[in-house]
PDB file of C-alpha atoms in Angstrom:
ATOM      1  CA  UNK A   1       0.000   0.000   0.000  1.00  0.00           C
ATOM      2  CA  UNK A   2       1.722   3.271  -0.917  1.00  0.00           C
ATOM      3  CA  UNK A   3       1.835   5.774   2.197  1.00  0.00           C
ATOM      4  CA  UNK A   4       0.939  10.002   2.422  1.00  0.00           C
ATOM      5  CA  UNK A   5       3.303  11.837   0.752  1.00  0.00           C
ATOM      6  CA  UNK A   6       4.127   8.792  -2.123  1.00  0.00           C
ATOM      7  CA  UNK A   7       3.998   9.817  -6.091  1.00  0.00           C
ATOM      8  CA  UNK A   8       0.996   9.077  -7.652  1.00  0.00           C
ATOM      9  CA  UNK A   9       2.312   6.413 -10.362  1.00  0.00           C
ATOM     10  CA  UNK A  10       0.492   7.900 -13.835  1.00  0.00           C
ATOM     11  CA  UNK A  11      -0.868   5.374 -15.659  1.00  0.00           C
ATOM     12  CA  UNK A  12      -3.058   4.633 -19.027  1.00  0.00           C
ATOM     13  CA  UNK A  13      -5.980   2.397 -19.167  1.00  0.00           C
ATOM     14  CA  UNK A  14      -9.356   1.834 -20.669  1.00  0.00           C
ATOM     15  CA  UNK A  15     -12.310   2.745 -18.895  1.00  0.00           C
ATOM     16  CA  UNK A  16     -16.230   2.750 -19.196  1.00  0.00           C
ATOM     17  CA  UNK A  17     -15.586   6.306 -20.625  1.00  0.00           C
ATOM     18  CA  UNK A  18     -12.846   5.347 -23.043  1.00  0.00           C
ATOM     19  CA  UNK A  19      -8.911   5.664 -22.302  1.00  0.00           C
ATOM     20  CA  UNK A  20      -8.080   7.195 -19.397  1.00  0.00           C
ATOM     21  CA  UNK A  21      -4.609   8.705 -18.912  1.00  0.00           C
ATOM     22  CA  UNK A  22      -4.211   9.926 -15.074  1.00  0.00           C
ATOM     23  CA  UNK A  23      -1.000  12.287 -16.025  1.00  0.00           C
ATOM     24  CA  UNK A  24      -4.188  14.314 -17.765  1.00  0.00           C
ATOM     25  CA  UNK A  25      -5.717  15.055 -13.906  1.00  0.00           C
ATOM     26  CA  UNK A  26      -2.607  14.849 -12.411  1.00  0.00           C
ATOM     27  CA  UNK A  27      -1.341  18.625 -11.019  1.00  0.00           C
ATOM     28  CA  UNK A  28      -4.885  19.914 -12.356  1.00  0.00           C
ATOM     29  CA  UNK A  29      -7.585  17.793 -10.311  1.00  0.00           C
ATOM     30  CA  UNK A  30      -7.533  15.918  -6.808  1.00  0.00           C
ATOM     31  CA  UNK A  31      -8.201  12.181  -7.825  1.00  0.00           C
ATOM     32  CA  UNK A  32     -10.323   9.451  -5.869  1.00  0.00           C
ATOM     33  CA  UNK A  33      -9.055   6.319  -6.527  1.00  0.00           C
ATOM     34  CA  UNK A  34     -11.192   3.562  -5.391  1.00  0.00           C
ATOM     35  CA  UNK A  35      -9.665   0.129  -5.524  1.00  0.00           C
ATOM     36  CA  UNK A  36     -12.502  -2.499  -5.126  1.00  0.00           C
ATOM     37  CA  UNK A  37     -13.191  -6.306  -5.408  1.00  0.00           C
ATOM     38  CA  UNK A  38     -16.034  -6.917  -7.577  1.00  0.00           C
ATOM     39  CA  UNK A  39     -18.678  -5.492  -9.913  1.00  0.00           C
ATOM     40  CA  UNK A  40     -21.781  -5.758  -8.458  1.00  0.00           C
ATOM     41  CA  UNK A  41     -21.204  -7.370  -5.123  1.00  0.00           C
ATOM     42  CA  UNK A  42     -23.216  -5.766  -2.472  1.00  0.00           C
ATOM     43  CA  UNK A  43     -20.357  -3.805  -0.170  1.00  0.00           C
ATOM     44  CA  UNK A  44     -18.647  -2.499  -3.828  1.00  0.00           C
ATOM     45  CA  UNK A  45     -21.953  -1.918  -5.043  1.00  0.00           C
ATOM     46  CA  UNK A  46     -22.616   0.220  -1.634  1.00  0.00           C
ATOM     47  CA  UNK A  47     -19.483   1.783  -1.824  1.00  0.00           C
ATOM     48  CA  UNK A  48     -19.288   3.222  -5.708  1.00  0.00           C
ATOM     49  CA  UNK A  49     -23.133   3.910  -5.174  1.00  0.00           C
ATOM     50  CA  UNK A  50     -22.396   6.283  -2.241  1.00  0.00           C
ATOM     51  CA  UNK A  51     -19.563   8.097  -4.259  1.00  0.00           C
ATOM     52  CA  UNK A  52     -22.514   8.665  -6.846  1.00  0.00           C
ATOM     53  CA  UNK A  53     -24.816   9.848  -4.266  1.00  0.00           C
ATOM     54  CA  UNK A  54     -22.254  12.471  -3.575  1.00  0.00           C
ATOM     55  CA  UNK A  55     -20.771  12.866  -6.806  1.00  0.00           C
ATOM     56  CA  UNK A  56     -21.825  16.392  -7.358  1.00  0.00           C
ATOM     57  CA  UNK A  57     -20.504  17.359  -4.279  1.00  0.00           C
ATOM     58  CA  UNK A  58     -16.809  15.892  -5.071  1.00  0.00           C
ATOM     59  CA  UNK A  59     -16.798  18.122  -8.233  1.00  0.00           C
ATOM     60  CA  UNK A  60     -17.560  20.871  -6.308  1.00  0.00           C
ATOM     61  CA  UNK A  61     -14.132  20.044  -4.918  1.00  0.00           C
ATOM     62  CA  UNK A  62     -12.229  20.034  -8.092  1.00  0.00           C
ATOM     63  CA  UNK A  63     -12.165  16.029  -8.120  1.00  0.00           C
ATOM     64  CA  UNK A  64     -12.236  13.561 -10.038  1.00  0.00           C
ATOM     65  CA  UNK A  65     -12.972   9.650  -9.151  1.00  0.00           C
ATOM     66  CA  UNK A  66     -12.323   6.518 -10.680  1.00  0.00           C
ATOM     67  CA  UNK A  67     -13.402   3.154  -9.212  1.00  0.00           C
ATOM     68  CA  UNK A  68     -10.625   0.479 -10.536  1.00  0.00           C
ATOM     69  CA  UNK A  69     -10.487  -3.658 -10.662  1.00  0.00           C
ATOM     70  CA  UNK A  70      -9.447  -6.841 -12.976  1.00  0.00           C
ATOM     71  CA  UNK A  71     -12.954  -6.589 -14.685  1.00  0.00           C
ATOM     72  CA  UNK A  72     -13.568  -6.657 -18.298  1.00  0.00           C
ATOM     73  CA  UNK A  73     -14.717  -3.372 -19.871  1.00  0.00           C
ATOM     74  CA  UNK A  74     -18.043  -5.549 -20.659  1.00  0.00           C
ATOM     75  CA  UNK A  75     -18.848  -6.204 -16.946  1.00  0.00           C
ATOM     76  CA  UNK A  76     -17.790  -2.324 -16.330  1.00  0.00           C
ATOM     77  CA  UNK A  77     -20.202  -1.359 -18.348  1.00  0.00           C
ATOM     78  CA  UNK A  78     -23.264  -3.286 -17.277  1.00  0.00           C
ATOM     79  CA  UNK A  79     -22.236  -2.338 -13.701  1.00  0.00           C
ATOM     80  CA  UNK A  80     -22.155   1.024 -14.493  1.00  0.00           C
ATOM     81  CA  UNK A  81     -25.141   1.410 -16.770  1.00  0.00           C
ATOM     82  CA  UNK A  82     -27.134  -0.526 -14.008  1.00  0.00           C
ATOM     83  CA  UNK A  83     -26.454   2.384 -11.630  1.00  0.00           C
ATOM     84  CA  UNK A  84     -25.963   5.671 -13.457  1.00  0.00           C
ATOM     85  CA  UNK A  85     -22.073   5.846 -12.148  1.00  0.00           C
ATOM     86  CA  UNK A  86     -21.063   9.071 -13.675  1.00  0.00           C
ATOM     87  CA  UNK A  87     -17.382   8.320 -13.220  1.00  0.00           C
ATOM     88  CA  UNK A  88     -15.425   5.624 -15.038  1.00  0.00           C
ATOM     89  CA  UNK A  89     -14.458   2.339 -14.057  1.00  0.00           C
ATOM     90  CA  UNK A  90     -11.096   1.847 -15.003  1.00  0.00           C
ATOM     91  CA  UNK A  91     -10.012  -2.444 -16.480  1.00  0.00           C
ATOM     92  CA  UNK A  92      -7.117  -3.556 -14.659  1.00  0.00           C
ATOM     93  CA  UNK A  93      -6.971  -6.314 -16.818  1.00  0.00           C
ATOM     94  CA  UNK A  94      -3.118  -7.482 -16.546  1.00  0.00           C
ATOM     95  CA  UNK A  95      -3.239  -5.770 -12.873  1.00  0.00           C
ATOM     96  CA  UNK A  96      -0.435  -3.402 -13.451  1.00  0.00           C
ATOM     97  CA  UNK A  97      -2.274  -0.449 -12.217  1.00  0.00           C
ATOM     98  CA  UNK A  98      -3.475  -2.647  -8.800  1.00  0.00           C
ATOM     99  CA  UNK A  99       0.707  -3.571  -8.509  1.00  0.00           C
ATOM    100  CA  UNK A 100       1.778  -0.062  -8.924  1.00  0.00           C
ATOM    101  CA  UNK A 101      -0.001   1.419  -5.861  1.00  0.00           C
ATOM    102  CA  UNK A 102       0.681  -1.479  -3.879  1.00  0.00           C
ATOM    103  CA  UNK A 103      -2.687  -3.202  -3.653  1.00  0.00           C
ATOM    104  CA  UNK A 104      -2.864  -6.600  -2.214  1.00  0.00           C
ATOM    105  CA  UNK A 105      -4.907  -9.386  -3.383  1.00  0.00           C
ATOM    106  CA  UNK A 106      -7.278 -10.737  -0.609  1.00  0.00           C
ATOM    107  CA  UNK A 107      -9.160 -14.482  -0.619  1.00  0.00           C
ATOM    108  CA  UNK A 108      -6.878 -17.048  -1.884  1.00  0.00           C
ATOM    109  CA  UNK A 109      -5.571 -14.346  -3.970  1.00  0.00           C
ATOM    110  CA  UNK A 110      -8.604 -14.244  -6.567  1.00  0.00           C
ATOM    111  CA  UNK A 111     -10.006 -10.518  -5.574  1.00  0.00           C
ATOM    112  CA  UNK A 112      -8.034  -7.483  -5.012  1.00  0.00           C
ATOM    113  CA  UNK A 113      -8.174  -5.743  -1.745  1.00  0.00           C
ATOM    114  CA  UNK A 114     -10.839  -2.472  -0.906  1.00  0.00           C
ATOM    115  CA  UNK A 115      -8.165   0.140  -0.941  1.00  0.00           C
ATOM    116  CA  UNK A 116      -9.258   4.501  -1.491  1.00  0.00           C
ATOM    117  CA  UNK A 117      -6.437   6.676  -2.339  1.00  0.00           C
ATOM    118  CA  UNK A 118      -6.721  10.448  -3.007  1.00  0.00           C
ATOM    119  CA  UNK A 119      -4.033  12.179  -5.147  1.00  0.00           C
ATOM    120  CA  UNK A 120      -3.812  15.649  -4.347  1.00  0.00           C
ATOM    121  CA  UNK A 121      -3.255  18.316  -6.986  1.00  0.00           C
ATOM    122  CA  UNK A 122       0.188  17.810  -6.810  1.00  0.00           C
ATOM    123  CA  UNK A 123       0.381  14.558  -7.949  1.00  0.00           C
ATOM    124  CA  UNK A 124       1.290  12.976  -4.289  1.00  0.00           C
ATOM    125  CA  UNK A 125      -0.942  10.379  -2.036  1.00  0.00           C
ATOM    126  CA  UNK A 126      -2.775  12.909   0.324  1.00  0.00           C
ATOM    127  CA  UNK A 127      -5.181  10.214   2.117  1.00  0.00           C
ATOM    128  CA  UNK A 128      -4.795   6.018   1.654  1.00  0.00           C
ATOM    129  CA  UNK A 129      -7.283   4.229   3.380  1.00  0.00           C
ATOM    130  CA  UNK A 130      -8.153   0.460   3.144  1.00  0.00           C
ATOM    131  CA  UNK A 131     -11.869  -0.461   3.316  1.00  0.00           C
ATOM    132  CA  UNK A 132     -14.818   1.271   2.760  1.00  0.00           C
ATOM    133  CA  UNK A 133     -14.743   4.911   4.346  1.00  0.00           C
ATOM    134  CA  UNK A 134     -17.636   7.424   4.046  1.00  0.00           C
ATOM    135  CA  UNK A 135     -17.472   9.559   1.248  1.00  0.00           C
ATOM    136  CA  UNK A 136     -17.615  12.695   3.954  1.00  0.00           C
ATOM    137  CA  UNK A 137     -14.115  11.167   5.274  1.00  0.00           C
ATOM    138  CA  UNK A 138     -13.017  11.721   1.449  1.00  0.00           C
ATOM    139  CA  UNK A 139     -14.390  15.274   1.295  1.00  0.00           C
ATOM    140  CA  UNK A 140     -12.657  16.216   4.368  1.00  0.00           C
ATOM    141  CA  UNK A 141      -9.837  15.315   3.594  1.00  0.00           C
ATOM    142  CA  UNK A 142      -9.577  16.864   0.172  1.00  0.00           C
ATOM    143  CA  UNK A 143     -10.739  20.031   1.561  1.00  0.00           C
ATOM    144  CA  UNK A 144      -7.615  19.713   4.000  1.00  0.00           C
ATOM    145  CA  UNK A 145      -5.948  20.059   1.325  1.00  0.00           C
ATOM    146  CA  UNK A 146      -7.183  22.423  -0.685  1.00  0.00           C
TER     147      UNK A 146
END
């Protein structure tokens, strides 16, 4: 798990709202990045549809989120669709993304672990949490930040 104060590592990757390249946020936006199991399992389904509950209020805050697992883009997109999510969900097909930031892998190794990170503006881990904190945890601590 990378720590406060780490890099962000930048990466490219296809998304339910085609490629996403992070070095495009990176410096300009905070970025929410939620690291979670499963499409729709009940706790990732909770989580992702509490960030959507309070989506408008994270752009308020100049931020960006992206929810981000092994899934194929297929699955992403039927999860998504199913619940409105107005921010992507990122395929992590070959895991490189879920390796970079130092996520485990959790039950015999088949799912990754629940991990939030939020990159601040410039570029650095300002708040890594594992599990599923409230999204007014989040907002705090961007607005530390800000």
């Amino acid at each position: 798990m990378l720590t406060i104060g780490s890099p962000a590592p930048a990466f490219t990757a296809e998304s339910t709202q085609g490629t996403i390249h992070l070095q495009d946020y990176l410096g300009k936006q905070n970025v929410v990045l939620i690291f979670y199991p499963g499409d729709d399992t009940p706790v990732c389904t909770k989580q992702l549809c509490a960030i959507q509950d309070q989506y408008s209020e994270l752009e308020k805050l100049d931020t960006v989120v992206f929810g981000v697992n092994p899934a194929d883009l297929g699955k992403h997109q039927a999860f998504s669709a199913k619940f409105g999510y107005r921010f992507p969900l990122i395929v992590d097909a070959d895991e490189q993304i879920r390796t970079a930031y130092g996520v485990g892998k959790i039950l015999g190794l088949f799912f990754q672990q629940r991990i939030v990170y939020i990159i601040g503006k410039d570029g650095t881990i300002i708040y890594a949490k594992k599990g599923n904190p409230p999204v007014s945890e989040l907002m705090g601590a961007i607005r530390q930040h800000m």
